[in-house]
């Protein structure tokens, strides 16, 4: 968490859900009990009043109803198929965009051009004994004698050609 996505890259988030499946059959016994009363009205006047005492007459055997010690029932059978999720996670897939490597190389090359070149180690160190000062050391590099005293860099036309 909290990681940054590098420039010039593509990241795809994939939701991975692990599922399971359930297949089963069921059987339900539904019992019916109670009284049924029927009143028919017309213009707020009762026309008919019926009471059914025995539910066996209303729920006939030929329609799938049965009777046992508890009462009248009907058996419902069926099949259940279900899929349900167990777990889920997010997977991140990352790849560089086409041409990204070349772009980064160009950026690095430009950065190198902007940075001052590190000076290579001195090739020749010699005591020039200028004014008999034995503490004055100068370095010959790229055919230029650099004097680190206050007067700066001095080109020397007769500087030796040093192979690198």
Tab-separated table of C-alpha atoms in Angstrom:
chain	number	residue	atom	x	y	z
A	1	UNK	CA	0.000	0.000	0.000
A	2	UNK	CA	1.083	3.541	-0.617
A	3	UNK	CA	3.437	2.723	-3.471
A	4	UNK	CA	3.688	5.199	-6.324
A	5	UNK	CA	3.328	4.095	-9.901
A	6	UNK	CA	6.423	5.002	-11.926
A	7	UNK	CA	6.003	7.373	-14.847
A	8	UNK	CA	5.457	5.991	-18.334
A	9	UNK	CA	4.015	2.741	-17.058
A	10	UNK	CA	0.641	1.097	-17.233
A	11	UNK	CA	-0.968	-0.485	-14.203
A	12	UNK	CA	-4.014	-2.712	-14.403
A	13	UNK	CA	-6.047	-3.578	-11.317
A	14	UNK	CA	-7.832	-6.899	-11.483
A	15	UNK	CA	-10.490	-7.908	-8.968
A	16	UNK	CA	-10.111	-11.638	-8.326
A	17	UNK	CA	-13.097	-13.275	-6.652
A	18	UNK	CA	-12.834	-16.849	-5.455
A	19	UNK	CA	-16.232	-18.498	-5.706
A	20	UNK	CA	-17.776	-21.743	-4.661
A	21	UNK	CA	-20.866	-23.413	-6.004
A	22	UNK	CA	-23.697	-25.174	-4.250
A	23	UNK	CA	-26.082	-27.618	-5.883
A	24	UNK	CA	-28.695	-29.375	-3.853
A	25	UNK	CA	-32.257	-30.564	-3.692
A	26	UNK	CA	-34.845	-29.754	-1.093
A	27	UNK	CA	-38.187	-30.993	0.145
A	28	UNK	CA	-40.534	-28.858	2.215
A	29	UNK	CA	-43.676	-30.029	3.964
A	30	UNK	CA	-46.139	-27.122	4.310
A	31	UNK	CA	-48.993	-27.641	6.775
A	32	UNK	CA	-52.346	-25.889	6.508
A	33	UNK	CA	-54.606	-25.435	9.499
A	34	UNK	CA	-57.315	-23.087	10.679
A	35	UNK	CA	-60.816	-22.045	9.646
A	36	UNK	CA	-62.017	-20.620	6.408
A	37	UNK	CA	-65.047	-18.320	6.406
A	38	UNK	CA	-66.411	-16.720	3.301
A	39	UNK	CA	-68.857	-13.834	3.175
A	40	UNK	CA	-70.094	-12.384	-0.088
A	41	UNK	CA	-71.495	-8.812	-0.093
A	42	UNK	CA	-73.297	-6.709	-2.668
A	43	UNK	CA	-74.036	-3.021	-1.991
A	44	UNK	CA	-73.020	-3.477	1.654
A	45	UNK	CA	-75.556	-6.261	2.062
A	46	UNK	CA	-74.434	-9.795	2.912
A	47	UNK	CA	-75.540	-12.224	0.247
A	48	UNK	CA	-73.750	-15.389	1.269
A	49	UNK	CA	-72.003	-16.687	4.414
A	50	UNK	CA	-70.028	-19.940	4.167
A	51	UNK	CA	-67.946	-21.755	6.785
A	52	UNK	CA	-65.664	-24.620	5.884
A	53	UNK	CA	-64.898	-26.762	8.865
A	54	UNK	CA	-62.913	-29.494	7.183
A	55	UNK	CA	-59.915	-28.275	5.169
A	56	UNK	CA	-59.695	-31.689	3.543
A	57	UNK	CA	-62.658	-30.722	1.366
A	58	UNK	CA	-60.849	-27.571	0.099
A	59	UNK	CA	-57.421	-29.190	-0.405
A	60	UNK	CA	-58.120	-32.416	-2.299
A	61	UNK	CA	-55.705	-35.330	-2.540
A	62	UNK	CA	-55.697	-35.212	-6.369
A	63	UNK	CA	-54.078	-31.723	-6.152
A	64	UNK	CA	-51.128	-33.075	-4.135
A	65	UNK	CA	-52.410	-32.504	-0.592
A	66	UNK	CA	-51.966	-35.190	2.079
A	67	UNK	CA	-53.074	-35.659	5.672
A	68	UNK	CA	-51.221	-37.003	8.704
A	69	UNK	CA	-51.568	-36.690	12.486
A	70	UNK	CA	-50.462	-33.014	12.386
A	71	UNK	CA	-52.930	-32.013	9.679
A	72	UNK	CA	-53.165	-31.343	5.973
A	73	UNK	CA	-49.904	-30.698	4.137
A	74	UNK	CA	-48.380	-30.435	0.714
A	75	UNK	CA	-44.837	-31.456	-0.227
A	76	UNK	CA	-42.832	-29.062	-2.368
A	77	UNK	CA	-39.684	-30.411	-3.994
A	78	UNK	CA	-37.063	-28.464	-5.849
A	79	UNK	CA	-33.490	-27.929	-6.807
A	80	UNK	CA	-31.221	-25.154	-5.601
A	81	UNK	CA	-28.187	-23.933	-7.524
A	82	UNK	CA	-26.141	-21.083	-6.102
A	83	UNK	CA	-22.724	-19.490	-6.562
A	84	UNK	CA	-21.254	-17.460	-3.757
A	85	UNK	CA	-18.049	-15.570	-3.108
A	86	UNK	CA	-15.544	-16.913	-0.595
A	87	UNK	CA	-12.825	-14.272	-0.919
A	88	UNK	CA	-11.743	-11.404	-3.097
A	89	UNK	CA	-8.497	-9.545	-3.682
A	90	UNK	CA	-7.109	-6.915	-6.014
A	91	UNK	CA	-4.089	-7.867	-8.115
A	92	UNK	CA	-1.993	-5.095	-9.657
A	93	UNK	CA	-0.166	-5.795	-12.902
A	94	UNK	CA	2.368	-3.216	-14.056
A	95	UNK	CA	4.401	-2.890	-17.234
A	96	UNK	CA	6.375	-0.161	-18.953
A	97	UNK	CA	4.666	1.589	-21.839
A	98	UNK	CA	6.145	0.986	-25.304
A	99	UNK	CA	9.078	3.353	-25.857
A	100	UNK	CA	9.491	4.099	-22.151
A	101	UNK	CA	13.002	2.639	-22.001
A	102	UNK	CA	14.169	4.840	-24.871
A	103	UNK	CA	12.565	7.890	-23.251
A	104	UNK	CA	14.320	7.205	-19.935
A	105	UNK	CA	17.638	6.752	-21.767
A	106	UNK	CA	17.172	10.128	-23.486
A	107	UNK	CA	16.355	11.784	-20.154
A	108	UNK	CA	19.456	10.253	-18.565
A	109	UNK	CA	21.623	11.398	-21.492
A	110	UNK	CA	20.294	14.957	-21.156
A	111	UNK	CA	20.937	14.900	-17.411
A	112	UNK	CA	24.509	13.779	-18.012
A	113	UNK	CA	25.004	16.653	-20.466
A	114	UNK	CA	23.744	19.162	-17.887
A	115	UNK	CA	25.969	17.896	-15.076
A	116	UNK	CA	29.556	19.172	-14.965
A	117	UNK	CA	31.931	16.463	-16.058
A	118	UNK	CA	33.895	14.929	-13.260
A	119	UNK	CA	37.524	15.644	-13.920
A	120	UNK	CA	39.531	12.509	-14.564
A	121	UNK	CA	42.369	11.850	-12.165
A	122	UNK	CA	45.551	13.780	-12.931
A	123	UNK	CA	47.643	12.134	-15.619
A	124	UNK	CA	50.894	13.942	-14.902
A	125	UNK	CA	51.869	15.667	-11.754
A	126	UNK	CA	55.146	17.435	-11.849
A	127	UNK	CA	57.053	19.981	-9.906
A	128	UNK	CA	57.665	22.975	-12.151
A	129	UNK	CA	59.924	24.723	-9.637
A	130	UNK	CA	58.572	28.109	-10.605
A	131	UNK	CA	60.437	30.758	-8.610
A	132	UNK	CA	62.160	27.890	-6.851
A	133	UNK	CA	58.874	27.157	-5.035
A	134	UNK	CA	58.905	23.397	-4.488
A	135	UNK	CA	55.306	23.377	-3.188
A	136	UNK	CA	53.754	24.337	-6.540
A	137	UNK	CA	52.207	21.330	-8.310
A	138	UNK	CA	50.431	21.670	-11.647
A	139	UNK	CA	48.499	19.113	-13.684
A	140	UNK	CA	48.585	18.752	-17.452
A	141	UNK	CA	45.211	17.698	-18.733
A	142	UNK	CA	43.807	18.017	-22.246
A	143	UNK	CA	46.779	20.153	-23.252
A	144	UNK	CA	45.903	22.885	-20.767
A	145	UNK	CA	48.024	23.709	-17.772
A	146	UNK	CA	45.764	24.578	-14.912
A	147	UNK	CA	47.294	26.730	-12.227
A	148	UNK	CA	45.306	26.592	-8.997
A	149	UNK	CA	46.751	29.862	-7.826
A	150	UNK	CA	44.769	33.079	-8.004
A	151	UNK	CA	45.478	33.848	-11.682
A	152	UNK	CA	43.526	30.790	-12.978
A	153	UNK	CA	43.911	28.707	-16.132
A	154	UNK	CA	46.847	29.262	-18.507
A	155	UNK	CA	46.947	27.654	-21.979
A	156	UNK	CA	50.392	26.299	-22.752
A	157	UNK	CA	51.006	25.995	-26.498
A	158	UNK	CA	54.017	23.797	-26.020
A	159	UNK	CA	52.281	21.312	-23.703
A	160	UNK	CA	53.223	17.752	-24.517
A	161	UNK	CA	50.743	15.464	-26.311
A	162	UNK	CA	49.884	12.850	-23.702
A	163	UNK	CA	48.268	9.604	-24.829
A	164	UNK	CA	45.334	8.559	-22.603
